XYZ file of C-alpha atoms in Angstrom:
647
model
C -51.471 -12.297 -8.590
C -51.756 -16.048 -8.046
C -49.213 -17.584 -5.933
C -47.220 -20.305 -7.897
C -45.828 -23.501 -7.079
C -43.065 -22.024 -5.518
C -44.704 -22.671 -2.369
C -43.423 -25.900 -3.336
C -41.009 -26.202 -0.537
C -43.049 -28.375 1.386
C -42.344 -32.061 1.035
C -43.968 -35.247 1.964
C -42.960 -37.251 4.976
C -39.639 -38.907 5.278
C -39.182 -42.496 6.820
C -41.117 -43.402 9.939
C -38.343 -42.294 12.414
C -38.550 -38.814 10.942
C -42.202 -38.184 10.770
C -42.238 -35.549 13.557
C -39.629 -33.322 11.791
C -40.553 -30.364 9.444
C -40.943 -31.608 5.968
C -37.716 -31.404 3.793
C -35.432 -30.755 6.732
C -34.668 -34.317 7.851
C -35.287 -36.196 11.064
C -34.978 -34.958 14.476
C -33.357 -37.656 16.457
C -34.688 -38.573 19.908
C -32.141 -39.957 22.360
C -34.678 -41.342 24.835
C -38.221 -41.524 25.477
C -38.199 -38.254 27.464
C -36.327 -35.055 26.804
C -35.337 -32.572 29.489
C -37.206 -29.186 29.060
C -34.242 -27.424 27.672
C -33.970 -30.036 25.014
C -37.634 -29.754 24.174
C -37.169 -26.033 23.918
C -34.286 -26.375 21.576
C -36.218 -28.799 19.489
C -39.161 -26.396 19.073
C -36.833 -23.493 18.261
C -35.282 -25.663 15.640
C -38.680 -26.496 14.191
C -39.695 -22.750 14.165
C -36.417 -21.914 12.529
C -36.795 -24.602 9.828
C -40.421 -23.539 9.276
C -39.477 -19.899 8.779
C -36.580 -20.868 6.432
C -38.905 -23.010 4.455
C -41.324 -20.098 4.155
C -38.569 -17.766 3.051
C -37.346 -20.222 0.346
C -40.900 -20.603 -1.093
C -41.411 -16.801 -1.147
C -38.009 -16.337 -2.610
C -38.513 -18.725 -5.452
C -41.958 -17.146 -6.147
C -40.450 -13.638 -6.472
C -37.471 -14.829 -8.565
C -39.882 -16.726 -10.981
C -42.448 -13.943 -11.482
C -39.788 -11.053 -11.510
C -40.462 -9.357 -14.816
C -36.617 -8.094 -14.976
C -34.465 -9.876 -17.397
C -31.752 -11.551 -15.131
C -29.257 -11.376 -17.993
C -29.643 -7.582 -18.058
C -29.102 -7.143 -14.299
C -25.590 -7.261 -12.930
C -26.631 -7.504 -9.363
C -28.246 -10.675 -8.146
C -31.834 -10.161 -7.051
C -32.777 -10.169 -3.439
C -34.960 -13.176 -3.965
C -31.972 -15.246 -5.154
C -29.824 -13.957 -2.331
C -32.684 -15.036 0.223
C -32.732 -18.491 -1.429
C -28.996 -18.794 -1.182
C -29.038 -17.996 2.617
C -31.637 -20.615 3.080
C -29.466 -23.009 1.318
C -26.466 -22.100 3.292
C -28.130 -22.041 6.561
C -26.872 -24.744 9.087
C -30.443 -25.747 9.956
C -31.180 -26.991 6.340
C -30.496 -30.682 5.856
C -28.360 -31.884 3.102
C -31.309 -33.589 1.285
C -33.457 -30.352 1.267
C -30.496 -28.361 0.409
C -29.832 -30.290 -2.765
C -33.500 -30.254 -3.759
C -33.412 -26.412 -3.436
C -30.314 -26.131 -5.411
C -31.849 -28.382 -8.200
C -34.753 -26.071 -8.043
C -32.496 -23.162 -8.374
C -30.725 -24.578 -11.308
C -34.154 -25.257 -13.061
C -34.850 -21.475 -12.406
C -31.571 -20.624 -14.278
C -32.790 -22.805 -17.076
C -36.088 -20.897 -17.215
C -34.288 -17.704 -17.398
C -31.971 -19.126 -20.193
C -28.745 -18.773 -18.093
C -26.650 -22.008 -18.772
C -23.630 -20.490 -17.145
C -25.528 -19.913 -13.929
C -27.092 -23.417 -14.167
C -23.589 -24.971 -14.464
C -22.469 -23.004 -11.497
C -25.414 -24.111 -9.354
C -24.899 -27.828 -10.205
C -21.209 -27.550 -9.633
C -21.837 -26.193 -6.235
C -24.527 -28.699 -5.487
C -22.115 -31.645 -6.265
C -19.532 -30.106 -4.014
C -21.921 -29.696 -1.158
C -23.016 -33.252 -1.695
C -19.562 -34.470 -0.946
C -19.435 -38.293 -1.147
C -23.196 -39.057 -0.778
C -24.099 -41.282 -3.669
C -27.766 -40.686 -3.269
C -27.355 -37.034 -3.542
C -24.965 -37.189 -6.505
C -27.249 -39.637 -8.269
C -30.208 -37.148 -7.902
C -27.922 -34.506 -9.298
C -27.170 -36.866 -12.265
C -30.608 -37.499 -13.020
C -31.460 -33.821 -13.043
C -28.633 -33.175 -15.497
C -30.106 -36.085 -17.601
C -33.516 -34.357 -17.818
C -31.586 -31.134 -18.849
C -29.722 -32.895 -21.594
C -33.021 -34.403 -23.037
C -34.450 -30.810 -22.990
C -31.357 -29.630 -25.064
C -31.811 -32.677 -27.412
C -28.386 -34.043 -26.250
C -29.624 -37.613 -26.291
C -26.261 -39.293 -26.062
C -25.189 -37.160 -23.262
C -28.526 -38.121 -21.461
C -27.903 -41.917 -21.902
C -24.386 -41.583 -20.623
C -25.709 -39.761 -17.438
C -28.362 -42.049 -16.657
C -26.059 -45.064 -17.412
C -26.987 -47.399 -20.067
C -24.316 -49.984 -19.637
C -25.835 -53.425 -19.092
C -27.659 -54.556 -17.140
C -30.361 -51.794 -17.194
C -31.666 -51.853 -13.768
C -34.074 -49.009 -13.332
C -37.257 -47.378 -15.113
C -35.217 -44.354 -16.180
C -32.825 -46.438 -18.060
C -35.519 -48.618 -19.455
C -37.094 -45.404 -21.145
C -33.992 -43.975 -22.493
C -31.551 -46.821 -23.170
C -33.321 -48.910 -25.983
C -31.970 -48.011 -29.429
C -35.550 -47.817 -30.656
C -36.568 -45.476 -27.827
C -39.095 -42.825 -29.080
C -37.937 -39.598 -27.567
C -40.338 -36.631 -27.960
C -39.277 -33.240 -29.422
C -37.010 -31.436 -27.092
C -39.213 -28.330 -26.924
C -42.059 -30.503 -25.571
C -39.960 -32.254 -23.184
C -38.338 -29.031 -22.101
C -41.602 -27.735 -21.016
C -42.602 -30.909 -18.967
C -39.177 -30.768 -17.452
C -39.507 -27.284 -16.197
C -43.162 -28.062 -14.889
C -41.721 -30.873 -12.932
C -38.383 -29.458 -11.881
C -39.301 -25.980 -11.065
C -43.035 -25.140 -11.056
C -44.522 -27.800 -8.809
C -43.369 -28.682 -5.204
C -39.553 -29.679 -5.103
C -38.390 -33.069 -4.188
C -39.075 -34.064 -0.740
C -35.523 -35.213 -0.097
C -32.861 -35.322 -2.743
C -31.517 -38.507 -1.230
C -34.437 -40.351 -2.659
C -32.963 -41.032 -6.199
C -35.913 -43.194 -7.186
C -38.159 -40.211 -6.699
C -35.641 -38.010 -8.516
C -35.658 -40.318 -11.490
C -39.632 -40.140 -11.650
C -39.499 -36.358 -11.284
C -36.689 -35.462 -13.786
C -37.015 -38.267 -16.299
C -39.876 -40.551 -16.105
C -42.814 -38.213 -15.385
C -41.679 -35.550 -18.023
C -40.660 -37.961 -20.606
C -43.889 -39.933 -20.381
C -46.084 -36.802 -20.472
C -44.097 -35.334 -23.433
C -44.597 -38.465 -25.335
C -48.375 -38.268 -24.773
C -48.446 -34.695 -25.732
C -46.405 -35.184 -28.875
C -48.642 -36.376 -31.781
C -51.449 -37.145 -29.465
C -49.701 -40.263 -28.064
C -51.635 -42.859 -25.979
C -52.578 -41.829 -22.296
C -52.214 -45.371 -21.032
C -48.593 -44.819 -19.793
C -49.636 -41.657 -17.957
C -52.545 -43.639 -16.330
C -49.908 -46.272 -15.211
C -47.723 -43.721 -13.617
C -50.790 -42.334 -11.660
C -51.631 -45.873 -10.467
C -48.121 -46.193 -9.241
C -48.247 -42.891 -7.617
C -51.459 -43.959 -5.752
C -49.922 -47.329 -4.859
C -46.969 -45.582 -3.210
C -49.257 -42.973 -1.571
C -47.314 -40.228 -3.289
C -49.821 -37.412 -3.133
C -47.645 -34.730 -4.620
C -47.202 -37.022 -7.718
C -51.002 -37.926 -7.761
C -51.704 -34.142 -7.896
C -49.367 -33.542 -10.788
C -50.689 -36.400 -12.765
C -54.316 -35.808 -12.211
C -53.699 -32.162 -13.523
C -51.580 -33.460 -16.508
C -54.306 -36.037 -17.312
C -56.983 -33.411 -17.180
C -54.842 -31.024 -19.376
C -54.316 -33.746 -22.111
C -57.969 -34.693 -22.164
C -59.196 -31.169 -22.412
C -56.693 -30.256 -25.164
C -57.729 -33.226 -27.204
C -61.451 -32.681 -26.645
C -61.407 -36.332 -25.947
C -65.011 -37.809 -26.188
C -64.098 -41.160 -24.732
C -63.329 -39.823 -21.255
C -63.878 -36.631 -19.348
C -61.469 -34.481 -17.415
C -64.069 -34.058 -14.538
C -62.939 -36.908 -12.212
C -59.172 -35.818 -12.593
C -60.134 -32.211 -11.700
C -62.186 -33.343 -8.647
C -59.441 -35.495 -7.476
C -56.868 -32.587 -7.744
C -59.155 -30.256 -5.981
C -59.389 -32.930 -3.147
C -55.591 -33.283 -2.990
C -55.084 -29.515 -2.687
C -56.915 -29.540 0.376
C -54.327 -31.457 1.945
C -51.097 -30.055 0.448
C -50.055 -26.486 -0.785
C -48.851 -26.177 -4.399
C -49.297 -22.855 -5.912
C -48.744 -23.892 -9.363
C -51.160 -26.773 -9.101
C -53.772 -24.351 -7.939
C -52.896 -22.090 -11.086
C -53.144 -25.321 -13.372
C -56.401 -26.213 -11.764
C -57.855 -22.710 -12.187
C -56.927 -22.777 -15.914
C -58.221 -26.187 -16.596
C -61.645 -25.270 -14.824
C -61.912 -22.189 -17.018
C -61.160 -24.042 -20.119
C -63.874 -26.631 -19.340
C -66.403 -23.824 -18.998
C -65.064 -21.558 -21.882
C -64.747 -24.437 -24.331
C -68.610 -24.933 -23.873
C -69.929 -21.448 -23.518
C -68.790 -17.689 -24.106
C -67.352 -15.950 -21.097
C -70.632 -14.281 -20.338
C -71.908 -17.792 -19.369
C -69.227 -18.355 -16.680
C -68.460 -14.783 -15.538
C -66.365 -15.605 -12.361
C -64.313 -18.202 -13.969
C -63.461 -15.932 -16.894
C -62.468 -13.138 -14.507
C -60.207 -15.652 -12.546
C -58.567 -16.821 -15.796
C -57.899 -13.309 -16.665
C -55.590 -12.820 -13.535
C -53.175 -15.531 -15.045
C -52.423 -12.855 -17.900
C -50.471 -11.020 -15.243
C -47.996 -13.736 -14.998
C -45.010 -14.445 -17.094
C -46.317 -16.240 -20.302
C -43.642 -18.904 -20.087
C -44.951 -20.356 -16.932
C -48.584 -20.413 -17.912
C -50.331 -23.659 -18.555
C -51.372 -24.018 -22.184
C -54.397 -21.737 -22.585
C -55.927 -21.205 -26.120
C -56.408 -17.354 -25.549
C -57.317 -16.800 -29.115
C -60.203 -19.193 -28.807
C -61.593 -17.272 -26.046
C -61.253 -13.958 -27.635
C -64.767 -13.714 -29.125
C -67.201 -10.898 -29.544
C -69.995 -12.874 -27.885
C -67.889 -12.934 -24.620
C -68.099 -9.104 -24.702
C -65.648 -7.132 -22.426
C -64.724 -10.241 -20.383
C -62.762 -11.373 -23.371
C -60.507 -8.364 -23.523
C -57.732 -9.743 -21.395
C -57.808 -13.028 -23.593
C -57.538 -10.925 -26.767
C -54.638 -8.901 -25.232
C -52.792 -12.131 -24.389
C -53.388 -13.593 -27.913
C -52.023 -10.445 -29.277
C -48.704 -11.155 -27.551
C -48.345 -14.963 -27.747
C -50.257 -16.160 -30.758
C -49.048 -16.575 -34.296
C -49.319 -13.426 -36.672
C -52.641 -14.242 -38.117
C -54.236 -14.906 -34.732
C -52.688 -11.787 -33.462
C -54.261 -9.728 -36.016
C -57.632 -11.460 -35.431
C -57.449 -10.847 -31.794
C -56.964 -7.030 -32.376
C -59.773 -7.041 -34.762
C -62.085 -8.736 -32.157
C -60.929 -6.432 -29.413
C -61.895 -3.400 -31.554
C -65.258 -5.039 -32.271
C -65.868 -5.698 -28.468
C -65.042 -2.103 -27.678
C -67.300 -0.650 -30.510
C -70.245 -3.020 -29.343
C -69.790 -1.632 -25.941
C -69.890 2.090 -27.327
C -66.225 2.689 -26.603
C -64.952 4.232 -29.807
C -61.598 5.532 -28.358
C -60.210 1.938 -27.215
C -61.621 0.500 -30.468
C -59.455 3.010 -32.565
C -56.621 1.908 -30.201
C -57.129 -1.749 -31.191
C -57.233 -0.943 -34.829
C -53.995 0.791 -34.618
C -52.562 -2.509 -33.088
C -54.076 -4.364 -35.866
C -52.095 -2.301 -38.360
C -48.753 -3.334 -36.584
C -49.739 -6.984 -36.616
C -50.563 -6.763 -40.286
C -46.971 -5.820 -41.179
C -45.834 -9.416 -40.590
C -48.605 -11.018 -42.788
C -47.865 -11.211 -46.572
C -51.381 -11.688 -47.728
C -53.974 -11.176 -44.951
C -57.381 -13.107 -45.549
C -60.119 -11.208 -47.427
C -62.498 -11.626 -44.472
C -60.011 -9.775 -42.288
C -59.574 -6.884 -44.691
C -63.204 -6.584 -45.066
C -63.897 -6.251 -41.274
C -61.140 -4.101 -40.845
C -62.648 -1.572 -43.416
C -65.951 -1.882 -41.698
C -64.615 -1.105 -38.135
C -62.417 1.658 -39.413
C -65.536 3.111 -41.074
C -67.683 2.754 -37.885
C -65.131 4.352 -35.825
C -64.440 7.119 -38.356
C -60.544 6.696 -38.530
C -58.259 8.563 -40.776
C -57.128 5.260 -42.290
C -60.755 4.351 -43.558
C -60.246 5.477 -47.082
C -57.028 3.482 -47.408
C -57.992 0.306 -45.724
C -61.161 0.101 -47.553
C -59.570 0.705 -50.927
C -57.176 -2.268 -50.112
C -60.256 -4.439 -49.417
C -61.948 -3.304 -52.665
C -58.665 -4.131 -54.720
C -58.674 -7.672 -53.217
C -62.294 -8.163 -54.028
C -61.566 -8.128 -57.678
C -64.534 -6.154 -58.313
C -65.087 -7.154 -62.024
C -65.223 -10.766 -60.978
C -68.116 -10.453 -58.453
C -69.496 -13.898 -59.277
C -71.605 -14.478 -56.157
C -74.194 -12.556 -54.315
C -71.935 -12.473 -51.222
C -69.160 -10.957 -53.142
C -71.423 -8.423 -54.529
C -72.785 -7.400 -51.126
C -69.169 -7.098 -49.786
C -68.262 -4.790 -52.631
C -71.245 -2.672 -52.002
C -70.537 -2.373 -48.225
C -66.865 -1.456 -49.074
C -67.960 1.241 -51.563
C -70.264 2.766 -49.231
C -67.440 2.781 -46.582
C -65.128 4.393 -49.087
C -67.786 7.171 -50.092
C -68.152 8.221 -46.326
C -64.485 8.397 -45.780
C -62.249 11.275 -45.997
C -59.360 10.650 -48.591
C -55.938 11.782 -47.599
C -55.569 13.428 -51.031
C -57.791 14.075 -54.127
C -59.085 10.905 -55.789
C -60.041 10.113 -59.259
C -63.624 9.378 -58.158
C -65.890 11.637 -56.098
C -67.985 10.007 -53.209
C -71.141 10.231 -55.321
C -69.645 8.220 -57.928
C -68.783 5.470 -55.439
C -72.360 5.594 -54.240
C -73.742 5.430 -57.729
C -71.483 2.546 -58.522
C -72.763 0.838 -55.336
C -76.478 1.465 -56.454
C -75.863 0.091 -60.021
C -74.099 -3.050 -58.653
C -77.057 -3.608 -56.178
C -79.738 -3.390 -58.734
C -77.919 -5.412 -61.543
C -78.861 -8.883 -62.569
C -82.045 -10.763 -62.031
C -81.708 -10.755 -58.242
C -81.097 -7.282 -57.090
C -80.221 -6.448 -53.563
C -82.866 -3.874 -53.016
C -82.038 -3.196 -49.363
C -78.472 -2.282 -50.065
C -79.529 -0.307 -52.975
C -81.828 1.723 -50.618
C -79.044 2.323 -48.241
C -76.567 3.514 -51.031
C -79.310 5.818 -52.542
C -79.975 7.102 -49.033
C -76.332 8.092 -48.744
C -76.306 9.490 -52.238
C -79.549 11.582 -51.585
C -78.256 12.879 -48.317
C -74.815 13.904 -49.911
C -76.648 15.600 -52.881
C -78.909 17.532 -50.810
C -76.027 19.112 -48.891
C -74.920 21.283 -51.987
C -75.814 24.953 -51.567
C -78.127 26.005 -53.071
C -80.128 22.876 -52.890
C -80.129 21.233 -56.426
C -83.540 21.209 -58.091
C -83.275 17.442 -58.635
C -82.513 16.674 -54.998
C -86.052 15.362 -54.084
C -85.719 12.766 -56.964
C -82.903 11.164 -55.130
C -85.182 10.689 -51.867
C -87.807 9.400 -54.138
C -85.399 6.799 -55.445
C -84.682 5.737 -51.805
C -88.389 5.106 -51.219
C -88.772 3.320 -54.423
C -86.004 0.866 -53.663
C -87.262 0.454 -50.124
C -90.761 -0.420 -51.198
C -89.326 -3.147 -53.512
C -87.398 -4.604 -50.657
C -90.610 -5.187 -48.628
C -92.177 -6.992 -51.502
C -89.199 -8.896 -52.967
C -86.168 -10.048 -50.932
C -84.037 -12.903 -52.597
C -81.148 -12.835 -50.319
C -82.350 -11.838 -46.847
C -79.048 -13.088 -45.311
C -77.170 -10.656 -47.448
C -79.555 -7.744 -48.182
C -79.993 -5.214 -45.428
C -83.540 -3.316 -45.788
C -83.764 0.133 -44.139
C -84.820 0.194 -40.617
C -87.287 2.495 -39.315
C -84.654 5.033 -38.238
C -83.274 5.142 -41.732
C -86.570 5.675 -43.268
C -87.309 8.420 -40.797
C -83.974 9.989 -41.962
C -84.996 9.782 -45.654
C -88.325 11.389 -45.003
C -86.982 14.160 -42.737
C -84.259 15.132 -45.263
C -86.900 14.763 -48.063
C -89.031 17.223 -46.076
C -86.097 19.647 -45.598
C -85.112 19.671 -49.315
C -88.732 20.506 -50.581
C -88.985 23.286 -48.125
C -85.603 24.518 -49.200
C -86.844 24.521 -52.841
C -90.265 25.941 -51.713
C -92.173 23.232 -53.463
C -95.203 23.856 -51.055
C -97.848 21.471 -52.494
C -95.496 18.553 -52.728
C -94.293 19.355 -49.313
C -97.835 19.230 -48.046
C -98.152 15.671 -49.534
C -94.897 14.339 -48.350
C -95.393 15.748 -44.802
C -98.764 13.850 -44.571
C -97.041 10.516 -45.656
C -94.228 11.269 -43.115
C -96.705 11.918 -40.299
C -98.417 8.660 -41.170
C -95.275 6.818 -40.929
C -94.416 8.405 -37.572
C -97.703 7.276 -36.230
C -97.096 3.662 -37.408
C -93.650 3.597 -35.857
C -94.402 5.731 -32.878
C -91.632 8.255 -33.735
C -92.738 11.462 -32.119
C -89.605 13.313 -33.469
C -90.567 12.586 -37.043
C -94.191 13.373 -36.205
C -93.249 16.890 -34.972
C -90.966 17.456 -37.814
C -93.669 16.597 -40.374
C -96.206 18.638 -38.717
C -93.865 21.797 -38.540
C -93.025 21.286 -42.323
C -96.785 20.966 -43.046
C -97.449 24.132 -40.986
C -94.645 25.876 -42.930
C -96.330 24.981 -46.199
C -99.746 25.996 -45.115
C -98.362 29.304 -43.849
C -96.606 29.859 -47.239
C -99.767 29.110 -49.115
C -101.537 31.703 -46.902
C -103.575 29.002 -45.124
C -103.137 30.596 -41.659
C -105.853 28.721 -39.727
C -104.523 25.208 -40.836
C -100.942 26.446 -40.251
C -101.910 27.612 -36.663
C -103.744 24.238 -35.818
C -100.747 22.195 -37.197
C -98.349 24.268 -35.220
C -100.083 23.668 -32.121
C -100.333 19.786 -32.884
C -96.540 19.934 -33.307
C -96.095 21.709 -29.907
C -98.041 18.865 -28.459
C -95.471 16.425 -29.661
C -92.567 18.464 -28.685
C -90.544 20.631 -31.069
C -87.318 19.024 -32.251
C -84.248 21.205 -31.267
C -83.223 21.786 -34.790
C -86.547 23.183 -35.740
C -87.159 25.546 -32.883
C -86.084 28.552 -34.883
C -88.648 27.665 -37.655
C -91.519 27.153 -35.060
C -90.717 30.623 -33.431
C -90.568 32.219 -36.976
C -93.981 30.723 -37.828
C -95.638 31.641 -34.557
C -94.364 35.341 -34.758
C -96.360 35.628 -37.962
C -99.600 33.899 -36.782
C -102.362 35.049 -34.589
C -101.897 34.999 -30.675
C -104.102 32.041 -30.455
C -101.240 30.005 -31.808
C -99.010 30.621 -28.907
C -97.963 27.234 -27.367
C -100.078 25.725 -24.672
C -99.147 26.132 -20.948
C -98.774 22.349 -20.445
C -95.224 21.084 -21.110
C -94.441 19.838 -24.645
C -94.856 16.264 -25.215
C -97.455 15.917 -22.435
C -100.297 15.295 -25.000
C -100.149 13.351 -28.131
C -101.951 14.209 -31.340
C -104.188 11.328 -32.257
C -105.115 12.747 -35.621
C -103.459 15.062 -38.178
C -104.837 18.460 -38.599
C -106.614 19.287 -41.750
């Protein structure tokens, strides 16, 4: 899991006389130009102690932030918070850093929605600040930001001090009667980003920096984010941070500007320069949350331009963010990246969308996840995703027709027990009598085919064959028939009809109908984007089942004719299985017509192609009644190819 900001406990340098002290822990006062060895050892020990405390505080804040447990449900304070309090209370911690940590702890309680603990923490911070006007002012500025996040504008103005004369930048933003304050929800997010997730204040005694951190920066960014406000005020903040050489603020603002530009898909400027600047700044300072935001923005730059398969490493890195609590993640459009063309790399994005997106997007994400699993030939997780889809649909009053149609299709492909029900729902929404367009007609035909293949939970008024005949009639109706879909429906019907025992005498006519529709498809296709002609595998299936039906009905002359046609098709498509099947059925017909020599030659030709497993019994039965010269050759089946059909 990525390390968040909460390594945020490093601070930028204090005034010149304190530049040799550990960041955030105040100056180390030197009494003379040279120190006795024992003083040097004591100073080194103090430095090491403060560095250890700083690291403990960083780790404790990180653990407290990413802890999945709900603090409101835990009566005991977590060990992370206990560690943080020990650092705050340690005598080695300076007053400025102690207050900065307490403000960050208060922000953590805001994040966990514990206003009581927030108030307690701020009360304790004021008590420990004593009469330090600088520390008390920083605490007031934090409380001002908190009031704005709660939409308590009057309280915020009272805290910041709006009585004339208005002297500072924070008052200038808040105090004018016509001040445009952004929605509290947007400010709340920016306030937490500044107060909790990024590095804390360097020193809470710097109330000017506190005003920038808790009011000016989040307010300016929230205004820019609300209703796509102008970016010039944010640019001005960045320029000011560069002027002051405030690298921590530069890093935050470069990332914020990049985020705003990426979100808006701004064509007038790009985020690349800001992302590069942020990358350079991170080489000089640690900020875990900044690293997280940079990762997210880099990923968005790639994924907004191409599917995840085109930026594999970036997509995998972005997927690690899904392990973090959702509320601390940057704004990432998970639903947008949950696409079938991103293949299994998109699965984490789909799962995240299913937990964070609006109801419609959650349903779409479940559907996409099922499609991805099915495309990867993983039916079991696909069925699981379809079960999740049913749960998401409970919150939708009227799901879109496109969603219902794909839901029907995927349930059909995965053979779930819900197929009949969900496809019937799609059919009801299609308003079948009003199929005014060819696209609607194609959708209805596909749905009818799925219903016919499904196993209904109880007896239905229409048999599967009736649904298939309805699909055929609909496909062939009008001046522009959909012959390909008619072929598919006819093949389903022929296959279904031939399963009856004994084989119905009219069964061959059904397979003949399939072939007739298929031939029309090859010569006339008015709607190639909607129609779906039979592929070679489907044609082979039709021919094989046709041969089996003729053999079952003992129509030997017609079987000889169709077997020859099937063999010719097998040669054209290089289908050895169909070729062997046709030869065996032809041998069976020759044998039945007492043409033993031809049966023997045909059987040997079938052996050369390799006997299909389901016809081995037929092959052995024929061979047992033919001369010994019809025994299979010693060479392995399939090692030779028959280049011509036996006579």
